Coordinates of C-alpha atoms in Angstrom, one line a residue:
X1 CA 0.0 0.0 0.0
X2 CA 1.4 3.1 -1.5
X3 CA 0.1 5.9 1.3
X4 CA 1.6 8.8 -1.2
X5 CA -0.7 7.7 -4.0
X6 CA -3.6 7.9 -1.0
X7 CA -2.7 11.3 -0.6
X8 CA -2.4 12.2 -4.1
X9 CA -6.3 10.8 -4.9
X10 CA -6.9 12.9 -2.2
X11 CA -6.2 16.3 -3.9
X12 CA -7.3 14.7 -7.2
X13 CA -10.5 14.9 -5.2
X14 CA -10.8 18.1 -4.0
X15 CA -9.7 19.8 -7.7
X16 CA -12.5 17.8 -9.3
X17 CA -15.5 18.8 -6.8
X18 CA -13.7 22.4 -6.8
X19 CA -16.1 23.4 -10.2
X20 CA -19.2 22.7 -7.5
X21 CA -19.0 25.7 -6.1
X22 CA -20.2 27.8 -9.6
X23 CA -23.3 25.6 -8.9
X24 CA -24.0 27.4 -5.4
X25 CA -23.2 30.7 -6.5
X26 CA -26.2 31.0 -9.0
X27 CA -28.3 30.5 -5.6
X28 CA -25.9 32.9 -3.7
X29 CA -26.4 35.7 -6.3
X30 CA -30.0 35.6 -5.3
X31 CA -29.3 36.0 -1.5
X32 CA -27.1 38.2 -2.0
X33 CA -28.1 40.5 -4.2
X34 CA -31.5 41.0 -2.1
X35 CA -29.0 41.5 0.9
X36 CA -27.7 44.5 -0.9
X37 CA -31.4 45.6 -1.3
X38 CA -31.8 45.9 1.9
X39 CA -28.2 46.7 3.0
X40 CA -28.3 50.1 0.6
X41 CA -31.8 51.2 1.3
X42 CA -31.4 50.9 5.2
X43 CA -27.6 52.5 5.2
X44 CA -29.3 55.4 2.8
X45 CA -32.4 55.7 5.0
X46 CA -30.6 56.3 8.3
X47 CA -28.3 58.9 7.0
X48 CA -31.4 61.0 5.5
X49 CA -33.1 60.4 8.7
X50 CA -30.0 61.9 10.5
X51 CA -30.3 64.7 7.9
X52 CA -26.0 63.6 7.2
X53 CA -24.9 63.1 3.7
X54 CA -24.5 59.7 2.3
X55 CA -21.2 57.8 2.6
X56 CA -21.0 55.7 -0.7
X57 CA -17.9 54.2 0.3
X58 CA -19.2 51.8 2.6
X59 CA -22.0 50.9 0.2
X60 CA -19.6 49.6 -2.0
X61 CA -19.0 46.1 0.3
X62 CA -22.2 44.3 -1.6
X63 CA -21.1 44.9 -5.2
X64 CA -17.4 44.2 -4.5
X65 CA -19.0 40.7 -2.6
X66 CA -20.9 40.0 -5.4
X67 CA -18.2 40.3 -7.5
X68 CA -16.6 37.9 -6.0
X69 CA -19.5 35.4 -5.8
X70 CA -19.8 35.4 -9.5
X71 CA -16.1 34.6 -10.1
X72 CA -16.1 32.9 -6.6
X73 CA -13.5 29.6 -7.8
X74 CA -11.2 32.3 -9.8
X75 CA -11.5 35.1 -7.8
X76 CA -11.3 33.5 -4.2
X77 CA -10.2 30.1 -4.4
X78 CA -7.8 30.6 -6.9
X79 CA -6.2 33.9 -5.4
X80 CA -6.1 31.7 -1.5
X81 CA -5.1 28.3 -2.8
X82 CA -2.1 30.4 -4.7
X83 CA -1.0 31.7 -1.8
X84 CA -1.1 29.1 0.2
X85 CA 0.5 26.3 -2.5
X86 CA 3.9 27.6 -1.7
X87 CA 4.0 26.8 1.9
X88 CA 2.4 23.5 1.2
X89 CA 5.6 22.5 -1.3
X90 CA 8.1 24.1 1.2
X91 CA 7.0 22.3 4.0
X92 CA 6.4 18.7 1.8
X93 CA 10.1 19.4 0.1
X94 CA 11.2 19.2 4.1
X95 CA 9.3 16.3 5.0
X96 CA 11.2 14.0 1.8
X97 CA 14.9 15.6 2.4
X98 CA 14.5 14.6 6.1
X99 CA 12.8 11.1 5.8
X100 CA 15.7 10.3 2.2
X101 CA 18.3 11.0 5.3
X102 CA 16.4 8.5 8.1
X103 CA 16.2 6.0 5.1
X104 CA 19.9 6.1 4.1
X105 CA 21.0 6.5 8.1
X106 CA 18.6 3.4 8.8
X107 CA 20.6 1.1 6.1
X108 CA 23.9 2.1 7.8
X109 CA 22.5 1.6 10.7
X110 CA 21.2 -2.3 10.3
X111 CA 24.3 -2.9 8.2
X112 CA 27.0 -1.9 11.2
X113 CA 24.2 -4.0 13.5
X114 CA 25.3 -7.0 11.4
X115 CA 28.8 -6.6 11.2
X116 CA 29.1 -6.2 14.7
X117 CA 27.7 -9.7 15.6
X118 CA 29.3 -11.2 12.8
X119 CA 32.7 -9.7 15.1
X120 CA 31.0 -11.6 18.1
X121 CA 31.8 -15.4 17.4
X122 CA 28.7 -16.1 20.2
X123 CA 26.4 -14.4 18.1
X124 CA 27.7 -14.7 14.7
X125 CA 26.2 -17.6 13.8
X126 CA 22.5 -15.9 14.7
X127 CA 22.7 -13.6 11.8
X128 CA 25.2 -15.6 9.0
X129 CA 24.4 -19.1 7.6
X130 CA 27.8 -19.6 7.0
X131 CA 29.3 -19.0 10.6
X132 CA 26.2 -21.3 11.5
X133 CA 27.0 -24.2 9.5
X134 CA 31.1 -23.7 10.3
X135 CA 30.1 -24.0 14.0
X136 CA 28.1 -27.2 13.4
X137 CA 31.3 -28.8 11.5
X138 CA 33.1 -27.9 14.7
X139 CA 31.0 -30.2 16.1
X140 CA 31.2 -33.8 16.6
X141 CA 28.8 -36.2 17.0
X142 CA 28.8 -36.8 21.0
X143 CA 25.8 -36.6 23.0
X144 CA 27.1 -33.4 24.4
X145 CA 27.8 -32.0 21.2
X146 CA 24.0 -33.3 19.9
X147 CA 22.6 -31.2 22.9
X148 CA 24.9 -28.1 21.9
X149 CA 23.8 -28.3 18.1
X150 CA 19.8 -28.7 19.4
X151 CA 20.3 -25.7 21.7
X152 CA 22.3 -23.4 18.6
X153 CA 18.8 -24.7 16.7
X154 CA 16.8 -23.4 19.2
X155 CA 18.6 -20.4 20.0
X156 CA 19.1 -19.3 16.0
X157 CA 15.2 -20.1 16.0
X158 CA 14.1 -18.1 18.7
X159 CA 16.3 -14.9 17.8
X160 CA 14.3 -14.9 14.0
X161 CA 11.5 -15.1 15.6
X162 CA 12.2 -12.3 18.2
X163 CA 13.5 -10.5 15.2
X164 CA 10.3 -11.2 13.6
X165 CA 8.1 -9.9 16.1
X166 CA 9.8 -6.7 16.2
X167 CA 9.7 -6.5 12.5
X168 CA 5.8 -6.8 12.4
X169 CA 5.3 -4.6 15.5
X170 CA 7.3 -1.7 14.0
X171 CA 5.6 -2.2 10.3
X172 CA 2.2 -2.6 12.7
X173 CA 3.3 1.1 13.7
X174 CA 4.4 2.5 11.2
X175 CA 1.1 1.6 9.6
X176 CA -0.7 3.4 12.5
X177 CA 1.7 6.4 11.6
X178 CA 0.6 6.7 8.1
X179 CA -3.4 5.7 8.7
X180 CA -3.1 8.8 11.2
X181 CA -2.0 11.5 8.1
X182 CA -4.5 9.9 6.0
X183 CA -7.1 10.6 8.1
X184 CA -5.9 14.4 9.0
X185 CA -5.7 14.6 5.6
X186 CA -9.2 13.3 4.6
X187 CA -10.6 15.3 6.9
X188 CA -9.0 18.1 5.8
X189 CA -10.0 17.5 2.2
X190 CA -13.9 16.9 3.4
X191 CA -13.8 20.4 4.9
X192 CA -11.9 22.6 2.2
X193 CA -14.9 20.7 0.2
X194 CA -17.7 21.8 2.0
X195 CA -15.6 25.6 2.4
X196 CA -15.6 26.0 -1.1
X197 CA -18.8 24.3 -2.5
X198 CA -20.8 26.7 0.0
X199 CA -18.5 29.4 0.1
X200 CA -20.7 31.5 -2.4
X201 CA -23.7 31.3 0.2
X202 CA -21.4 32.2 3.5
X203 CA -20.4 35.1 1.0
X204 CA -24.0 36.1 0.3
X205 CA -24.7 35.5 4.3
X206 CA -22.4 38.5 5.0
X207 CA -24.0 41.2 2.6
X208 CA -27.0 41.3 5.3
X209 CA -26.1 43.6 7.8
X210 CA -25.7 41.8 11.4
X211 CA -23.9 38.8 9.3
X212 CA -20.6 40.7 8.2
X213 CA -18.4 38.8 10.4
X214 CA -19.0 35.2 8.2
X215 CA -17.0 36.4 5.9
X216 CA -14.2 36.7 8.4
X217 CA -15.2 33.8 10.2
X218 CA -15.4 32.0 6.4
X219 CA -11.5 32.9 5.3
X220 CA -10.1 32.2 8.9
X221 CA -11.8 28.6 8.9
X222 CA -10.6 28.2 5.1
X223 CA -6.9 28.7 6.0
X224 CA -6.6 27.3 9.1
X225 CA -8.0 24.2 7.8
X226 CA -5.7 24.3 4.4
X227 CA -2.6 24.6 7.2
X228 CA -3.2 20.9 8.2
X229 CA -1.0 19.6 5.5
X230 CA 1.3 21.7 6.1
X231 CA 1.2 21.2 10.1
X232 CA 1.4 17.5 9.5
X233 CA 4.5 17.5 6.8
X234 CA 6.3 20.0 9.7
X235 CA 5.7 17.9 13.0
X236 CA 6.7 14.5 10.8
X237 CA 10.0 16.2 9.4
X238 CA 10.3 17.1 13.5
X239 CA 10.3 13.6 13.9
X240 CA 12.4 12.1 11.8
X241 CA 14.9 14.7 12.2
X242 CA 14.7 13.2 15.9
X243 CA 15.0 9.6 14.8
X244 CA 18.3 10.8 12.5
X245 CA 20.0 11.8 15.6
X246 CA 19.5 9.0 17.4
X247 CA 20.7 6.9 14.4
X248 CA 23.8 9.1 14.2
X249 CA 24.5 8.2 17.2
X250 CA 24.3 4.6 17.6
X251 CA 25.8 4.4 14.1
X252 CA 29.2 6.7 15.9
X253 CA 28.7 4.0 18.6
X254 CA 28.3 0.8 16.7
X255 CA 32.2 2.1 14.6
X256 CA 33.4 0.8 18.3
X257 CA 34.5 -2.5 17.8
X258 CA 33.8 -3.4 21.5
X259 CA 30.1 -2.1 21.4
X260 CA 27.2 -4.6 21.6
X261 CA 24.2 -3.2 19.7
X262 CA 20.8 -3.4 20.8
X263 CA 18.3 -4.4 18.5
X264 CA 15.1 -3.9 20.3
X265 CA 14.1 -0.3 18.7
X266 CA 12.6 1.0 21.6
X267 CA 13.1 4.4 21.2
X268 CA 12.0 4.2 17.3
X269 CA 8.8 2.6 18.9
X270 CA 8.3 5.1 21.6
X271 CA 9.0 8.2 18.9
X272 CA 6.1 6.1 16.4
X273 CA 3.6 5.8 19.1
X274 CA 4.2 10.0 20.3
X275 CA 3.7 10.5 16.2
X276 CA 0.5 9.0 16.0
X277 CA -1.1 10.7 19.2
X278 CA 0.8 14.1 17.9
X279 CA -1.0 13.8 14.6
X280 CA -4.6 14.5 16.2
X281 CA -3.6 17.7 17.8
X282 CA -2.6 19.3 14.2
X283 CA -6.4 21.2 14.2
X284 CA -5.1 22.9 17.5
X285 CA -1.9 24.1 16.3
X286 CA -2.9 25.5 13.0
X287 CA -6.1 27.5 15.5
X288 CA -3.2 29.2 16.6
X289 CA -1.5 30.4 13.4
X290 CA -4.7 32.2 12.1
X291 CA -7.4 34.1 14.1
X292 CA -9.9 36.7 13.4
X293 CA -11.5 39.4 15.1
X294 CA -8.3 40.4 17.2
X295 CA -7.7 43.7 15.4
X296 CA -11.3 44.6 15.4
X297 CA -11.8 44.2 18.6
X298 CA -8.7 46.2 19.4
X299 CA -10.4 49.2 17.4
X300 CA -13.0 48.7 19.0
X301 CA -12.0 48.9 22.6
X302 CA -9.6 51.8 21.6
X303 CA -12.5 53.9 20.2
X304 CA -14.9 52.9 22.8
X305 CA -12.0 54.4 25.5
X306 CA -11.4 57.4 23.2
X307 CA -15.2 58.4 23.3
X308 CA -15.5 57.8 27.3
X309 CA -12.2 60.0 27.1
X310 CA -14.0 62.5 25.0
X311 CA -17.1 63.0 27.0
X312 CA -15.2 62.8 30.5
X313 CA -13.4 65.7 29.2
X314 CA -16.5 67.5 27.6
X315 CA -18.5 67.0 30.9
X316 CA -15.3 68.5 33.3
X317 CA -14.9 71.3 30.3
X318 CA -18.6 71.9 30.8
X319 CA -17.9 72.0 34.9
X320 CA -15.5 74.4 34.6
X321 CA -17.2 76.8 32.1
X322 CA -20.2 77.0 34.4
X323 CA -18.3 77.4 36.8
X324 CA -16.4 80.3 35.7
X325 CA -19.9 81.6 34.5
X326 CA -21.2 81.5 38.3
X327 CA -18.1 83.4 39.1
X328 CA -18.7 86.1 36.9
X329 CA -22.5 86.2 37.3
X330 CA -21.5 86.9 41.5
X331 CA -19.0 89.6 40.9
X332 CA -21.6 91.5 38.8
X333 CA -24.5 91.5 41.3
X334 CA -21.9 92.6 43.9
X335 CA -20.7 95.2 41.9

């Protein structure tokens, strides 16, 4: 099972249900242009009713939105998914240097493992045929040495079965690795589908006044999502960037030729097994890259202090101008 191709039908996916979204904007047009009805006549209403001039600036925001409902997969999937691409190559291009490094390291690695029980003659014969079957010509044909060749049987059987075991245990995980990005990434593909196929309509949503914050809400969602990949490829380069320092250094270790390698992998296992519980916190992280709302709310608050600043002034302005008026008003009737 080829997980890349997986990943690949995956996008395949999401480019051929990307043309859906043209479908949902014909309905969206409708929505949104009776938004802008309503959005223009009330923004005109209250400003003749306030006896100000009309701003046409800010009734600008439906037609500029409806623009980009018509042209909605050009327009604003096209201009995000270009921006975003990049960072999705750069942070893939990371992922293959790092794992053609723990590939290459790995071979050494298992190939210095062998050599140095081949330099053992206790455990030589475990891992060569032809140390085993040298050591059974050694033998004669005793009773003793019967036992010692049953017990060289059982032992060379018992180490390619332990051997075995941890063979299908760390294929078992690294399995469970790469089930866990398939399924960020399938997920991830299911909601940049539903994003974009009812884009147009969250669009059209935020012409009506009260709604303007989908549109935020929309994009933030949109590219936080579209960061999973790119979360995932980062936090598995992490890891085996990890792995290729700790094969570097039983690799410097095993060049001693008194060094007895261990073969039991654990801490390979124990990195697989943090991998596949790190993989499901990847919506988390990429919550944090993106938010909306922050600066708004900072204007906000900064304009709500300004006006209380304005009228505390205004009222101890009007305190001390009646003041002075009471003043003045006293000194005449005395005078």
């Amino acid at each position: 099972m080829d997980f890349n191709n997986l990943h690949e039908l995956l996008r395949g996916l999401y480019d051929e249900m990307l043309p859906l979204s043209a479908t949902m904007a014909t309905i969206a047009k409708g929505v949104a242009g009776l938004g802008a009805l309503f959005y223009v006549a009330l923004k005109v209403w209250q400003a003749l009713s306030r006896a100000e001039p009309i701003d046409v600036f800010p009734l600008l925001r439906p037609f500029a939105i409806g623009l980009c409902i018509m042209f909605f997969p050009t327009i604003v999937l096209g201009s995000i998914n270009a921006v975003l691409s990049p960072i999705v190559k750069g942070t893939h291009g990371m992922l293959d240097s790092q794992v053609l490094d723990l590939n290459k390291l790995q071979q050494q690695k298992d190939l210095l493992e062998k050599e140095a029980m081949l330099r053992n003659p206790e455990t030589a014969y475990l891992v060569s045929n032809e140390e085993f079957d040298k050591k059974l010509e050694d033998l004669g044909w005793s009773p003793n040495d019967l036992v010692t060749m049953a017990g060289m049987y059982m032992d060379r059987t018992a180490y390619q079965m332990e051997q075995s075991t941890k063979k299908w245990f760390r294929e078992l995980l690294e399995i469970l690795f790469q089930a866990a990005a398939l399924v960020i990434d399938t997920i991830r593909t299911f909601f940049l589908i539903v994003l974009s196929i009812l884009g147009p309509i969250a669009f059209a949503i935020s012409v009506w006044d009260g709604f303007q914050s989908t549109l935020t809400q929309w994009l933030t969602r949109y590219i936080s999502v579209y960061l999973w990949l790119p979360v995932a490829d980062m936090f598995s380069a992490m890891l085996a960037k990890i792995q290729s320092l700790i094969l570097e250094r039983d690799i410097e270790m095993l060049n001693d030729p008194t060094f007895i390698p261990d073969t039991g992998n654990t801490v390979y296992v124990i990195f697989m097994i943090i991998g596949i519980v790190g993989y499901f916190t990847i919506p988390t992280v990429t919550g944090w890259i993106i938010q909306a709302g922050g600066a708004g709310n900072f204007t906000r608050n900064v304009s709500q202090a300004a006006m209380r600043s304005g009228n505390v002034a205004a009222a101890g302005a009007g305190a001390v101008a009646g003041n002075v008026s009471g003043q003045l008003l006293n000194n005449g009737q005395k005078s």
